[in-house]
Short mmCIF file of C-alpha atoms and ligand atoms in Angstrom, two decimals:
data_model
loop_
_atom_site.label_atom_id
_atom_site.label_comp_id
_atom_site.label_asym_id
_atom_site.label_seq_id
_atom_site.Cartn_x
_atom_site.Cartn_y
_atom_site.Cartn_z
CA MET S 116 66.40 106.20 110.35
CA GLN S 117 69.13 104.63 112.54
CA GLN S 118 68.62 105.37 116.25
CA VAL S 119 71.61 107.32 117.59
CA PHE S 120 72.39 107.20 121.32
CA ARG S 121 74.41 110.10 122.72
CA SER S 122 76.26 110.29 126.04
CA SER S 123 78.96 112.53 127.52
CA TYR S 124 81.00 112.03 130.67
CA ARG S 125 83.77 113.75 132.54
CA ALA S 126 86.23 111.30 134.13
CA PRO S 127 89.34 112.19 136.11
CA SER S 128 92.84 110.79 136.10
CA ASN S 129 94.17 109.01 139.20
CA ILE S 130 97.52 108.64 140.90
CA ALA S 131 98.46 105.19 142.19
CA PHE S 132 99.95 104.90 145.69
CA ILE S 133 100.59 101.16 145.23
CA LYS S 134 101.35 100.61 141.57
CA TYR S 135 99.78 98.24 139.08
CA TRP S 136 102.82 96.94 137.22
CA GLY S 137 102.66 93.75 135.21
CA LYS S 138 99.59 91.89 133.99
CA HIS S 139 98.40 88.51 132.73
CA GLY S 140 95.46 87.09 130.77
CA ASN S 141 93.01 89.71 129.54
CA GLN S 142 94.23 92.77 131.43
CA LEU S 143 94.38 91.15 134.88
CA PRO S 144 96.85 92.73 137.31
CA LEU S 145 99.79 90.87 138.86
CA ASN S 146 99.24 92.67 142.16
CA PRO S 147 96.69 94.83 144.01
CA SER S 148 96.86 98.61 143.64
CA ILE S 149 95.30 101.62 145.38
CA SER S 150 94.97 105.08 143.92
CA MET S 151 93.72 108.55 144.69
CA THR S 152 91.18 109.96 142.26
CA LEU S 153 92.18 113.40 140.99
CA LYS S 154 89.94 116.39 140.41
CA SER S 155 91.39 118.92 137.97
CA CYS S 156 93.09 116.50 135.56
CA TYR S 157 90.22 114.99 133.58
CA THR S 158 88.92 114.00 130.14
CA GLU S 159 85.53 114.97 128.75
CA MET S 160 84.26 112.47 126.21
CA SER S 161 81.16 112.58 123.99
CA MET S 162 80.00 109.43 122.29
CA GLN S 163 77.50 108.84 119.50
CA LEU S 164 76.53 105.19 119.18
CA SER S 165 74.31 103.32 116.72
CA GLU S 166 73.74 99.59 116.97
CA SER S 167 75.15 97.70 114.01
CA SER S 168 76.10 94.22 112.86
CA ASN S 169 79.80 94.95 113.41
CA MET S 170 81.97 96.81 115.94
CA ASN S 171 83.50 99.92 114.53
CA VAL S 172 85.02 103.21 115.67
CA ASP S 173 83.95 105.54 112.86
CA SER S 174 85.79 108.66 113.94
CA MET S 175 87.78 110.14 116.81
CA LEU S 176 88.16 113.85 117.39
CA PHE S 177 90.60 115.03 120.06
CA GLU S 178 90.51 118.68 121.03
CA GLY S 179 88.65 119.46 117.82
CA GLU S 180 91.09 117.63 115.52
CA ASN S 181 90.58 114.42 113.68
CA LYS S 182 92.86 111.75 115.21
CA PRO S 183 92.61 108.52 113.19
CA GLU S 184 95.79 107.30 114.91
CA PHE S 185 93.83 107.00 118.21
CA ILE S 186 91.28 104.62 116.65
CA PRO S 187 93.13 101.23 116.40
CA LYS S 188 93.66 100.87 120.18
CA ILE S 189 89.95 101.48 120.93
CA GLN S 190 88.87 99.39 117.96
CA SER S 191 90.89 96.38 119.09
CA PHE S 192 89.66 96.74 122.70
CA LEU S 193 86.05 96.66 121.45
CA GLU S 194 86.58 93.74 119.10
CA LYS S 195 88.44 91.72 121.70
CA ASN S 196 85.71 92.28 124.29
CA LYS S 197 82.55 92.25 122.18
CA ASP S 198 81.02 89.49 124.30
CA LYS S 199 80.85 91.99 127.18
CA PHE S 200 78.26 94.06 125.32
CA PRO S 201 74.64 93.04 124.64
CA ALA S 202 74.88 94.31 121.03
CA SER S 203 77.56 95.44 118.61
CA PHE S 204 77.74 99.05 117.51
CA ASN S 205 79.44 101.85 115.61
CA ILE S 206 80.71 104.79 117.64
CA SER S 207 82.05 108.25 116.97
CA LEU S 208 84.01 109.88 119.76
CA GLU S 209 85.05 113.38 120.64
CA SER S 210 87.25 114.16 123.64
CA LYS S 211 89.28 116.84 125.31
CA ASN S 212 91.59 116.95 128.32
CA SER S 213 91.75 119.61 131.03
CA PHE S 214 95.53 119.30 131.25
CA PRO S 215 97.89 120.52 128.54
CA HIS S 216 98.50 117.92 125.85
CA SER S 217 102.23 118.28 126.25
CA ALA S 218 102.27 117.94 130.05
CA GLY S 219 103.52 114.37 129.89
CA ILE S 220 100.50 113.25 131.93
CA ALA S 221 99.10 109.87 130.87
CA SER S 222 95.54 110.38 129.71
CA SER S 223 94.56 106.74 129.18
CA ALA S 224 93.06 106.42 132.69
CA SER S 225 90.79 109.45 132.34
CA SER S 226 89.88 108.90 128.68
CA MET S 227 89.12 105.19 129.00
CA ALA S 228 87.14 105.78 132.22
CA ALA S 229 85.09 108.39 130.34
CA LEU S 230 84.56 106.04 127.38
CA ALA S 231 83.53 103.15 129.67
CA SER S 232 81.08 105.50 131.41
CA CYS S 233 79.46 106.47 128.08
CA LEU S 234 79.19 102.79 127.09
CA GLY S 235 77.85 101.89 130.56
CA ASP S 236 75.19 104.59 130.11
CA LYS S 237 74.04 103.04 126.83
CA PHE S 238 73.87 99.48 128.16
CA ASP S 239 72.71 100.27 131.75
CA PHE S 240 75.85 98.79 133.27
CA ASP S 241 76.28 99.05 137.03
CA LEU S 242 79.47 100.48 138.53
CA ASN S 243 81.21 97.07 138.69
CA GLN S 244 80.50 96.35 135.03
CA THR S 245 81.56 99.85 133.99
CA SER S 246 84.81 99.53 135.93
CA GLU S 247 85.43 96.15 134.27
CA ILE S 248 84.95 97.70 130.81
CA ALA S 249 87.35 100.51 131.76
CA ARG S 250 89.91 97.93 132.96
CA LEU S 251 89.74 96.07 129.67
CA ALA S 252 90.50 99.34 127.84
CA SER S 253 93.32 100.42 130.18
CA GLY S 254 94.08 98.87 133.57
CA SER S 255 94.46 102.04 135.62
CA ALA S 256 91.21 103.45 134.14
CA CYS S 257 89.09 101.07 136.22
CA ARG S 258 90.07 103.04 139.37
CA SER S 259 89.09 106.46 137.98
CA LEU S 260 85.33 106.05 138.45
CA PHE S 261 85.32 106.24 142.24
CA PRO S 262 85.33 109.15 144.69
CA ASN S 263 88.44 109.61 146.83
CA TYR S 264 90.32 106.30 146.65
CA ALA S 265 89.96 103.05 144.69
CA ILE S 266 91.34 99.55 145.08
CA TRP S 267 91.87 97.16 142.20
CA GLY S 268 93.23 93.62 142.32
CA LYS S 269 92.71 90.68 144.65
CA SER S 270 94.12 91.40 148.09
CA SER S 271 93.39 90.89 151.76
CA TYR S 272 90.91 93.81 151.54
CA LEU S 273 87.35 92.46 151.56
CA GLY S 274 85.63 92.69 148.16
CA SER S 275 88.77 93.51 146.20
CA ASN S 276 89.17 91.52 142.98
CA ASP S 277 91.01 91.42 139.68
CA GLU S 278 87.98 92.09 137.45
CA TYR S 279 87.00 95.58 138.58
CA ALA S 280 87.93 98.25 141.10
CA ILE S 281 86.01 99.13 144.26
CA GLY S 282 85.88 102.35 146.25
CA PHE S 283 87.89 102.70 149.47
CA SER S 284 86.05 104.92 151.93
CA GLU S 285 87.33 103.68 155.30
CA PHE S 286 90.18 106.19 155.39
CA HIS S 287 90.99 108.34 158.43
CA GLU S 288 89.93 111.99 158.18
CA ASN S 289 93.63 112.94 157.89
CA PHE S 290 93.38 111.56 154.35
CA SER S 291 90.17 113.36 153.37
CA GLN S 292 91.73 116.41 151.71
CA MET S 293 94.93 115.22 150.12
CA GLN S 294 96.65 117.31 147.45
CA ASP S 295 98.74 116.27 144.46
CA ALA S 296 101.13 118.82 142.98
CA VAL S 297 102.61 117.40 139.77
CA LEU S 298 106.10 118.62 138.93
CA ILE S 299 106.31 118.40 135.14
CA ILE S 300 110.01 117.54 134.92
CA SER S 301 109.64 116.67 131.25
CA ALA S 302 106.65 116.98 128.95
CA GLU S 303 108.17 114.80 126.25
CA GLU S 304 106.47 111.67 125.02
CA LYS S 305 107.58 108.63 127.06
CA SER S 306 110.33 106.51 125.52
CA ILE S 307 108.39 103.35 126.36
CA SER S 308 104.61 102.87 126.61
CA SER S 309 103.24 101.55 129.88
CA ARG S 310 101.80 98.63 127.89
CA ALA S 311 105.35 97.63 126.86
CA GLY S 312 106.57 98.32 130.40
CA HIS S 313 104.04 95.88 131.88
CA GLU S 314 105.28 93.20 129.49
CA LEU S 315 108.81 93.49 130.80
CA MET S 316 107.58 92.14 134.14
CA ASN S 317 106.85 88.73 132.58
CA ASN S 318 110.42 87.45 132.75
CA HIS S 319 111.65 89.81 135.42
CA PRO S 320 114.27 88.32 137.77
CA TYR S 321 112.52 90.00 140.73
CA LEU S 322 108.98 89.00 139.72
CA LYS S 323 108.18 86.96 142.82
CA GLY S 324 109.80 89.46 145.16
CA ARG S 325 107.83 92.27 143.53
CA ILE S 326 104.48 90.54 143.95
CA ASP S 327 105.24 89.86 147.63
CA GLN S 328 106.41 93.43 148.13
CA ALA S 329 103.34 94.95 146.44
CA ASN S 330 100.99 92.88 148.63
CA ARG S 331 102.91 93.85 151.75
CA HIS S 332 102.97 97.52 150.76
CA PHE S 333 99.27 97.35 150.00
CA ASP S 334 98.36 96.00 153.46
CA GLN S 335 100.65 98.51 155.15
CA ILE S 336 99.34 101.55 153.28
CA ILE S 337 95.69 100.59 153.85
CA ASN S 338 96.48 100.32 157.55
CA ALA S 339 98.25 103.71 157.55
CA MET S 340 95.33 105.33 155.72
CA MET S 341 92.80 103.84 158.12
CA THR S 342 94.67 105.01 161.20
CA GLY S 343 95.72 108.41 159.83
CA ASP S 344 99.43 107.59 160.08
CA PHE S 345 101.18 109.97 157.63
CA ASP S 346 104.64 108.78 158.58
CA SER S 347 104.09 105.12 157.62
CA PHE S 348 102.03 106.19 154.60
CA GLY S 349 104.86 108.34 153.25
CA LYS S 350 107.52 105.67 153.75
CA ILE S 351 105.53 103.10 151.77
CA LEU S 352 104.48 105.61 149.11
CA GLU S 353 108.05 106.61 148.32
CA ASN S 354 109.47 103.09 148.56
CA GLU S 355 106.78 101.91 146.16
CA ALA S 356 107.54 104.63 143.57
CA LEU S 357 111.28 103.98 143.69
CA SER S 358 110.67 100.21 143.50
CA LEU S 359 108.66 100.72 140.31
CA HIS S 360 111.60 102.53 138.73
CA ALA S 361 114.08 99.98 140.09
CA LEU S 362 112.05 97.27 138.32
CA MET S 363 112.38 99.17 135.04
CA MET S 364 116.11 99.59 135.53
CA SER S 365 116.67 95.92 136.40
CA CYS S 366 114.65 94.16 133.68
CA GLU S 367 116.24 92.49 130.69
CA ASN S 368 115.92 95.39 128.26
CA SER S 369 116.54 97.92 130.98
CA PHE S 370 115.35 101.49 130.63
CA THR S 371 115.31 104.64 132.74
CA LEU S 372 112.49 107.15 132.87
CA LEU S 373 113.72 109.33 135.72
CA GLY S 374 115.63 112.42 134.68
CA ALA S 375 118.40 114.29 136.50
CA ASN S 376 115.83 116.82 137.72
CA SER S 377 113.52 114.06 138.98
CA LEU S 378 116.35 112.96 141.31
CA LYS S 379 117.11 116.53 142.34
CA ALA S 380 113.46 117.07 143.24
CA ILE S 381 113.41 113.85 145.31
CA GLU S 382 116.48 115.00 147.28
CA LYS S 383 114.95 118.42 147.89
CA VAL S 384 111.70 116.90 149.15
CA ARG S 385 113.63 114.68 151.56
CA ALA S 386 115.67 117.61 152.85
CA PHE S 387 112.55 119.77 153.24
CA ARG S 388 110.83 117.04 155.24
CA LYS S 389 113.83 116.53 157.48
CA GLU S 390 113.97 120.21 158.21
CA THR S 391 110.26 121.03 158.58
CA LYS S 392 108.84 117.63 159.69
CA LEU S 393 105.87 118.37 157.42
CA PRO S 394 104.00 115.44 155.81
CA LEU S 395 105.12 115.98 152.21
CA TYR S 396 105.85 112.84 150.18
CA PHE S 397 106.51 111.95 146.57
CA THR S 398 105.27 109.30 144.21
CA ILE S 399 106.14 108.71 140.56
CA ASP S 400 104.37 106.96 137.69
CA ALA S 401 106.02 105.48 134.59
CA GLY S 402 107.68 108.75 133.63
CA PRO S 403 109.99 111.45 134.99
CA ASN S 404 107.31 113.64 136.63
CA ILE S 405 107.12 113.82 140.40
CA HIS S 406 103.77 113.85 142.21
CA LEU S 407 103.88 115.54 145.60
CA ILE S 408 101.25 114.30 148.02
CA TYR S 409 100.33 116.31 151.13
CA PRO S 410 97.32 117.28 153.25
CA LYS S 411 95.49 120.53 152.53
CA HIS S 412 96.34 122.05 155.91
CA GLU S 413 100.01 122.21 154.87
CA GLU S 414 99.22 123.77 151.49
CA ALA S 415 100.66 127.22 152.20
CA ALA S 416 104.09 125.98 153.34
CA VAL S 417 104.32 123.35 150.60
CA LYS S 418 103.35 125.76 147.81
CA LYS S 419 105.96 128.22 149.01
CA PHE S 420 108.59 125.47 148.91
CA ILE S 421 107.51 124.30 145.43
CA GLU S 422 107.47 127.81 144.00
CA SER S 423 110.87 128.73 145.43
CA GLU S 424 112.83 125.47 145.13
CA LEU S 425 111.18 122.99 142.78
CA LYS S 426 109.53 124.98 140.02
CA ASN S 427 112.86 125.74 138.37
CA LEU S 428 113.47 121.98 137.94
CA CYS S 429 110.33 121.70 135.79
CA GLN S 430 110.05 122.05 132.03
CA ASP S 431 108.74 125.56 131.32
CA GLU S 432 108.37 125.83 135.12
CA LEU S 433 105.12 123.84 134.86
CA VAL S 434 103.52 122.57 138.07
CA ILE S 435 99.94 121.26 138.04
CA TYR S 436 98.17 121.64 141.38
CA ASP S 437 95.52 118.99 141.78
CA GLU S 438 93.71 117.33 144.67
CA ILE S 439 91.50 114.45 145.71
CA GLY S 440 88.37 114.25 143.57
CA GLN S 441 84.92 112.69 143.44
CA GLY S 442 85.14 110.52 140.34
CA ARG S 443 83.30 110.61 137.03
CA TYR S 444 80.04 112.35 136.28
CA LYS S 445 77.60 112.68 133.44
CA LEU S 446 77.71 115.93 131.49
C1 DP6 L 201 102.73 103.04 136.41
O1 DP6 L 201 96.93 101.54 133.05
O2 DP6 L 201 98.54 102.86 131.63
O3 DP6 L 201 100.69 104.23 136.10
O4 DP6 L 201 96.66 98.67 131.29
O5 DP6 L 201 98.45 98.83 129.59
O6 DP6 L 201 96.72 100.64 129.73
P1 DP6 L 201 97.54 99.59 130.48
O7 DP6 L 201 98.50 100.35 131.46
P2 DP6 L 201 98.27 101.62 132.40
O8 DP6 L 201 99.42 101.39 133.48
C2 DP6 L 201 99.59 102.26 134.54
C3 DP6 L 201 100.84 101.97 135.27
C4 DP6 L 201 101.21 102.95 136.37
C5 DP6 L 201 100.76 102.46 137.74
C6 DP6 L 201 99.31 102.60 138.10
O9 DP6 L 201 98.63 103.53 137.63
O10 DP6 L 201 98.87 101.78 138.93
#
């Protein structure tokens, strides 16, 4: 009888403060990024693996349903990177997400971090190797393994590199209990995949400027997080998110992902901050949804503001309240 190895992991999603946007070679980032690991938005993945003479994904169940359309992406990642594994294998996968399927939240970070964790379990990979496998499956996934914050991409921060992410634990206690409330402005499928979005950086007229900016933002935000400086943190966070969208709008085949309600929410957040002086800031990924980042001690005032002024800008009034999390774990 064929030996079957089984492993199950829960891995969370993450929200980037400095964005990974653009790549080269085999999934290497154009610039360093830093993210906060989330807690309530996660994937649970179960893997059954048997060693074999070829690499094959036999089946993929998602939330109890057969999803053959999810197989080719994983299959090609495994084939392309088979030299990273000591043996080839056949796998069957089963996964589910904690967040609603239609919430417009990218699940590649959490699902590929969970898959890499299962594979790392089989082959006794250390954290660096597991993060590298996650990166090869989906760039942002390599940051989802770590508690609190993770850094990926070569930068002035000691130990950072392009191959795998590392944890960032030198943050000031002001940053120890950060919250992320996700305003689901639209739950519709994105009009452009992030994979295609990254490609548009290759011939971007602002490519050099962007790489310089990302490195500068990275150094500044690390400094703000180490010294507990919310004000500088928020300025960089918001500038970074808007720069990401400006890059999309100014590339050759320009596209826009922000919706009218995304802009309304941004204006309301700015007005709220001006009035209350509370440390509430936004960031945005490659989509229309707005992530609101704030410390736990301001939770009551922020929730009141969201419920009364922002919820009505969201599709089906959906807001997902999440917070800083502790990374993946074995189930
Ligand atoms: C805007 O990690 O989804 O969320 O490597 O092609 O799978 P692939 O891309 P992906 O890109 C994420 C882009 C981003 C910024 C970030 O998370 O850093």
